[in-house]
Amino acid sequence: MADRRESSLSETRAMCKGNLPPVQHVALNSRVTVPCPVLSAKEMVFKLYKGLDVISSTSIPNNTHSNEKNNSQGIDLLPRFEVNITDNSTSFILDSVTLNTTALYTCEAEKIFPPPYHVVDHKPQTIVFVEGRPDKQHVVCQHYDHLVFWLVLGGFVIYGLVMTCIVFYLRIKLSQTDTSFKDRECRRKWQGVQHPTWQGFHINTVV
């Protein structure tokens, strides 16, 4: 344990000098891949550290896997260990991450067989930063849906205004046409009506 703390102190000093490990910014409830050393022996043990605490370990080829409670934060992490058969690369997978997943992760490997036993010098580190908001892709989709809604609504409003203007214009033209037609009919009828004193009556003029 003392060796582990000394190693952590040296890693902290290296980070302060600017040698920062890669940072993964992930969304809430997403998946994180923490890389580990390459599988280079028949029997190996891989351990995943969160800060200074071991939270998971896997033995290869026995495939025995154990998850240990992180007492420092009171949460249970259940990482999955995966081996890529193409290049023997290994990694721990953290599923459905929460805000408590944000931390510095270190993957350590120990060669058990063939002898001699030793700890692999390469210890990949990853800083996981979980953002407290949903995946950005969903937000973009929501904005896109809102944009489509407003575009459709704006189209209907413009269409309504145009149709209203056309109706008013046609109504004005029709009213002007009806008025001139009625005026002509009235004049025609008035001209065709004879004065009643001239229809069948003889007017005597008294001198």
PDB file of N, CA and C in Angstrom, residues 98-145:
ATOM      1  N   THR A  98     -22.700   8.064 -13.715  1.00  0.00           N
ATOM      2  CA  THR A  98     -23.368   9.116 -12.966  1.00  0.00           C
ATOM      3  C   THR A  98     -22.360  10.225 -12.668  1.00  0.00           C
ATOM      4  N   LEU A  99     -22.821  11.251 -11.969  1.00  0.00           N
ATOM      5  CA  LEU A  99     -21.920  12.345 -11.611  1.00  0.00           C
ATOM      6  C   LEU A  99     -20.816  11.867 -10.688  1.00  0.00           C
ATOM      7  N   ASN A 100     -21.082  10.820  -9.878  1.00  0.00           N
ATOM      8  CA  ASN A 100     -20.061  10.288  -8.980  1.00  0.00           C
ATOM      9  C   ASN A 100     -18.959   9.538  -9.725  1.00  0.00           C
ATOM     10  N   THR A 101     -19.182   9.263 -11.020  1.00  0.00           N
ATOM     11  CA  THR A 101     -18.161   8.557 -11.809  1.00  0.00           C
ATOM     12  C   THR A 101     -16.994   9.466 -12.155  1.00  0.00           C
ATOM     13  N   THR A 102     -17.175  10.760 -12.065  1.00  0.00           N
ATOM     14  CA  THR A 102     -16.101  11.710 -12.375  1.00  0.00           C
ATOM     15  C   THR A 102     -14.906  11.477 -11.451  1.00  0.00           C
ATOM     16  N   ALA A 103     -13.757  11.150 -12.031  1.00  0.00           N
ATOM     17  CA  ALA A 103     -12.554  10.856 -11.221  1.00  0.00           C
ATOM     18  C   ALA A 103     -11.389  10.536 -12.147  1.00  0.00           C
ATOM     19  N   LEU A 104     -10.228  10.290 -11.528  1.00  0.00           N
ATOM     20  CA  LEU A 104      -9.037   9.809 -12.232  1.00  0.00           C
ATOM     21  C   LEU A 104      -8.989   8.293 -12.110  1.00  0.00           C
ATOM     22  N   TYR A 105      -8.913   7.610 -13.257  1.00  0.00           N
ATOM     23  CA  TYR A 105      -8.886   6.144 -13.287  1.00  0.00           C
ATOM     24  C   TYR A 105      -7.528   5.669 -13.793  1.00  0.00           C
ATOM     25  N   THR A 106      -7.018   4.641 -13.123  1.00  0.00           N
ATOM     26  CA  THR A 106      -5.735   4.036 -13.492  1.00  0.00           C
ATOM     27  C   THR A 106      -5.921   2.536 -13.625  1.00  0.00           C
ATOM     28  N   CYS A 107      -5.410   1.984 -14.718  1.00  0.00           N
ATOM     29  CA  CYS A 107      -5.490   0.538 -14.937  1.00  0.00           C
ATOM     30  C   CYS A 107      -4.088  -0.058 -14.778  1.00  0.00           C
ATOM     31  N   GLU A 108      -3.990  -1.017 -13.890  1.00  0.00           N
ATOM     32  CA  GLU A 108      -2.704  -1.649 -13.576  1.00  0.00           C
ATOM     33  C   GLU A 108      -2.775  -3.126 -13.932  1.00  0.00           C
ATOM     34  N   ALA A 109      -1.670  -3.660 -14.464  1.00  0.00           N
ATOM     35  CA  ALA A 109      -1.620  -5.066 -14.868  1.00  0.00           C
ATOM     36  C   ALA A 109      -0.437  -5.762 -14.188  1.00  0.00           C
ATOM     37  N   GLU A 110      -0.663  -7.032 -13.793  1.00  0.00           N
ATOM     38  CA  GLU A 110       0.374  -7.856 -13.172  1.00  0.00           C
ATOM     39  C   GLU A 110       0.530  -9.144 -13.978  1.00  0.00           C
ATOM     40  N   LYS A 111       1.765  -9.473 -14.330  1.00  0.00           N
ATOM     41  CA  LYS A 111       2.037 -10.721 -15.044  1.00  0.00           C
ATOM     42  C   LYS A 111       2.267 -11.840 -14.028  1.00  0.00           C
ATOM     43  N   ILE A 112       1.433 -12.871 -14.113  1.00  0.00           N
ATOM     44  CA  ILE A 112       1.512 -13.991 -13.168  1.00  0.00           C
ATOM     45  C   ILE A 112       2.299 -15.160 -13.754  1.00  0.00           C
ATOM     46  N   PHE A 113       2.011 -15.521 -14.994  1.00  0.00           N
ATOM     47  CA  PHE A 113       2.672 -16.655 -15.650  1.00  0.00           C
ATOM     48  C   PHE A 113       2.863 -16.305 -17.120  1.00  0.00           C
ATOM     49  N   PRO A 114       4.007 -16.661 -17.692  1.00  0.00           N
ATOM     50  CA  PRO A 114       5.154 -17.364 -17.085  1.00  0.00           C
ATOM     51  C   PRO A 114       5.960 -16.455 -16.158  1.00  0.00           C
ATOM     52  N   PRO A 115       6.674 -17.084 -15.227  1.00  0.00           N
ATOM     53  CA  PRO A 115       7.479 -16.287 -14.289  1.00  0.00           C
ATOM     54  C   PRO A 115       8.592 -15.543 -15.025  1.00  0.00           C
ATOM     55  N   PRO A 116       9.166 -14.516 -14.442  1.00  0.00           N
ATOM     56  CA  PRO A 116       8.913 -14.084 -13.071  1.00  0.00           C
ATOM     57  C   PRO A 116       7.687 -13.158 -12.981  1.00  0.00           C
ATOM     58  N   TYR A 117       7.094 -13.105 -11.797  1.00  0.00           N
ATOM     59  CA  TYR A 117       5.982 -12.208 -11.559  1.00  0.00           C
ATOM     60  C   TYR A 117       6.495 -10.767 -11.509  1.00  0.00           C
ATOM     61  N   HIS A 118       5.770  -9.869 -12.154  1.00  0.00           N
ATOM     62  CA  HIS A 118       6.106  -8.453 -12.044  1.00  0.00           C
ATOM     63  C   HIS A 118       4.912  -7.607 -12.478  1.00  0.00           C
ATOM     64  N   VAL A 119       4.941  -6.372 -12.033  1.00  0.00           N
ATOM     65  CA  VAL A 119       3.904  -5.418 -12.385  1.00  0.00           C
ATOM     66  C   VAL A 119       4.308  -4.693 -13.670  1.00  0.00           C
ATOM     67  N   VAL A 120       3.380  -4.598 -14.593  1.00  0.00           N
ATOM     68  CA  VAL A 120       3.651  -3.928 -15.871  1.00  0.00           C
ATOM     69  C   VAL A 120       3.903  -2.445 -15.612  1.00  0.00           C
ATOM     70  N   ASP A 121       4.969  -1.938 -16.228  1.00  0.00           N
ATOM     71  CA  ASP A 121       5.337  -0.532 -16.007  1.00  0.00           C
ATOM     72  C   ASP A 121       4.282   0.429 -16.572  1.00  0.00           C
ATOM     73  N   HIS A 122       3.720   0.057 -17.716  1.00  0.00           N
ATOM     74  CA  HIS A 122       2.737   0.951 -18.355  1.00  0.00           C
ATOM     75  C   HIS A 122       1.413   0.886 -17.596  1.00  0.00           C
ATOM     76  N   LYS A 123       0.980   2.029 -17.067  1.00  0.00           N
ATOM     77  CA  LYS A 123      -0.269   2.114 -16.303  1.00  0.00           C
ATOM     78  C   LYS A 123      -1.112   3.247 -16.888  1.00  0.00           C
ATOM     79  N   PRO A 124      -1.927   2.904 -17.858  1.00  0.00           N
ATOM     80  CA  PRO A 124      -2.735   3.956 -18.501  1.00  0.00           C
ATOM     81  C   PRO A 124      -3.652   4.650 -17.505  1.00  0.00           C
ATOM     82  N   GLN A 125      -3.729   5.961 -17.639  1.00  0.00           N
ATOM     83  CA  GLN A 125      -4.603   6.753 -16.789  1.00  0.00           C
ATOM     84  C   GLN A 125      -5.599   7.532 -17.660  1.00  0.00           C
ATOM     85  N   THR A 126      -6.777   7.722 -17.118  1.00  0.00           N
ATOM     86  CA  THR A 126      -7.839   8.443 -17.827  1.00  0.00           C
ATOM     87  C   THR A 126      -8.629   9.280 -16.829  1.00  0.00           C
ATOM     88  N   ILE A 127      -8.828  10.546 -17.162  1.00  0.00           N
ATOM     89  CA  ILE A 127      -9.690  11.412 -16.355  1.00  0.00           C
ATOM     90  C   ILE A 127     -11.073  11.402 -16.988  1.00  0.00           C
ATOM     91  N   VAL A 128     -12.052  10.955 -16.231  1.00  0.00           N
ATOM     92  CA  VAL A 128     -13.428  10.897 -16.707  1.00  0.00           C
ATOM     93  C   VAL A 128     -14.193  12.058 -16.078  1.00  0.00           C
ATOM     94  N   PHE A 129     -14.798  12.870 -16.933  1.00  0.00           N
ATOM     95  CA  PHE A 129     -15.605  14.003 -16.465  1.00  0.00           C
ATOM     96  C   PHE A 129     -17.018  13.827 -16.994  1.00  0.00           C
ATOM     97  N   VAL A 130     -17.954  13.555 -16.083  1.00  0.00           N
ATOM     98  CA  VAL A 130     -19.352  13.338 -16.464  1.00  0.00           C
ATOM     99  C   VAL A 130     -20.091  14.663 -16.380  1.00  0.00           C
ATOM    100  N   GLU A 131     -20.665  15.080 -17.494  1.00  0.00           N
ATOM    101  CA  GLU A 131     -21.407  16.325 -17.547  1.00  0.00           C
ATOM    102  C   GLU A 131     -22.840  16.081 -17.100  1.00  0.00           C
ATOM    103  N   GLY A 132     -23.342  16.980 -16.277  1.00  0.00           N
ATOM    104  CA  GLY A 132     -24.676  16.811 -15.715  1.00  0.00           C
ATOM    105  C   GLY A 132     -25.772  17.268 -16.626  1.00  0.00           C
ATOM    106  N   ARG A 133     -25.795  16.813 -17.861  1.00  0.00           N
ATOM    107  CA  ARG A 133     -26.868  17.132 -18.793  1.00  0.00           C
ATOM    108  C   ARG A 133     -26.976  15.993 -19.791  1.00  0.00           C
ATOM    109  N   PRO A 134     -28.106  15.870 -20.470  1.00  0.00           N
ATOM    110  CA  PRO A 134     -28.288  14.777 -21.422  1.00  0.00           C
ATOM    111  C   PRO A 134     -27.328  14.884 -22.591  1.00  0.00           C
ATOM    112  N   ASP A 135     -27.353  13.843 -23.393  1.00  0.00           N
ATOM    113  CA  ASP A 135     -26.491  13.793 -24.560  1.00  0.00           C
ATOM    114  C   ASP A 135     -26.781  14.961 -25.494  1.00  0.00           C
ATOM    115  N   LYS A 136     -25.727  15.572 -26.062  1.00  0.00           N
ATOM    116  CA  LYS A 136     -25.887  16.743 -26.917  1.00  0.00           C
ATOM    117  C   LYS A 136     -26.696  16.439 -28.159  1.00  0.00           C
ATOM    118  N   GLN A 137     -26.608  15.213 -28.621  1.00  0.00           N
ATOM    119  CA  GLN A 137     -27.337  14.865 -29.823  1.00  0.00           C
ATOM    120  C   GLN A 137     -28.834  15.028 -29.618  1.00  0.00           C
ATOM    121  N   HIS A 138     -29.357  14.652 -28.431  1.00  0.00           N
ATOM    122  CA  HIS A 138     -30.774  14.799 -28.147  1.00  0.00           C
ATOM    123  C   HIS A 138     -31.160  16.264 -28.121  1.00  0.00           C
ATOM    124  N   VAL A 139     -30.310  17.099 -27.564  1.00  0.00           N
ATOM    125  CA  VAL A 139     -30.611  18.529 -27.522  1.00  0.00           C
ATOM    126  C   VAL A 139     -30.705  19.076 -28.927  1.00  0.00           C
ATOM    127  N   VAL A 140     -29.792  18.682 -29.806  1.00  0.00           N
ATOM    128  CA  VAL A 140     -29.831  19.145 -31.196  1.00  0.00           C
ATOM    129  C   VAL A 140     -31.117  18.710 -31.858  1.00  0.00           C
ATOM    130  N   CYS A 141     -31.540  17.458 -31.589  1.00  0.00           N
ATOM    131  CA  CYS A 141     -32.776  16.965 -32.184  1.00  0.00           C
ATOM    132  C   CYS A 141     -33.973  17.762 -31.684  1.00  0.00           C
ATOM    133  N   GLN A 142     -33.978  18.098 -30.392  1.00  0.00           N
ATOM    134  CA  GLN A 142     -35.077  18.879 -29.853  1.00  0.00           C
ATOM    135  C   GLN A 142     -35.122  20.259 -30.497  1.00  0.00           C
ATOM    136  N   HIS A 143     -33.950  20.915 -30.644  1.00  0.00           N
ATOM    137  CA  HIS A 143     -33.913  22.222 -31.299  1.00  0.00           C
ATOM    138  C   HIS A 143     -34.400  22.109 -32.744  1.00  0.00           C
ATOM    139  N   TYR A 144     -34.031  21.016 -33.419  1.00  0.00           N
ATOM    140  CA  TYR A 144     -34.451  20.821 -34.802  1.00  0.00           C
ATOM    141  C   TYR A 144     -35.974  20.673 -34.887  1.00  0.00           C
ATOM    142  N   ASP A 145     -36.575  19.912 -33.938  1.00  0.00           N
ATOM    143  CA  ASP A 145     -38.027  19.758 -33.918  1.00  0.00           C
ATOM    144  C   ASP A 145     -38.716  21.099 -33.695  1.00  0.00           C
TER     145      ASP A 145
END
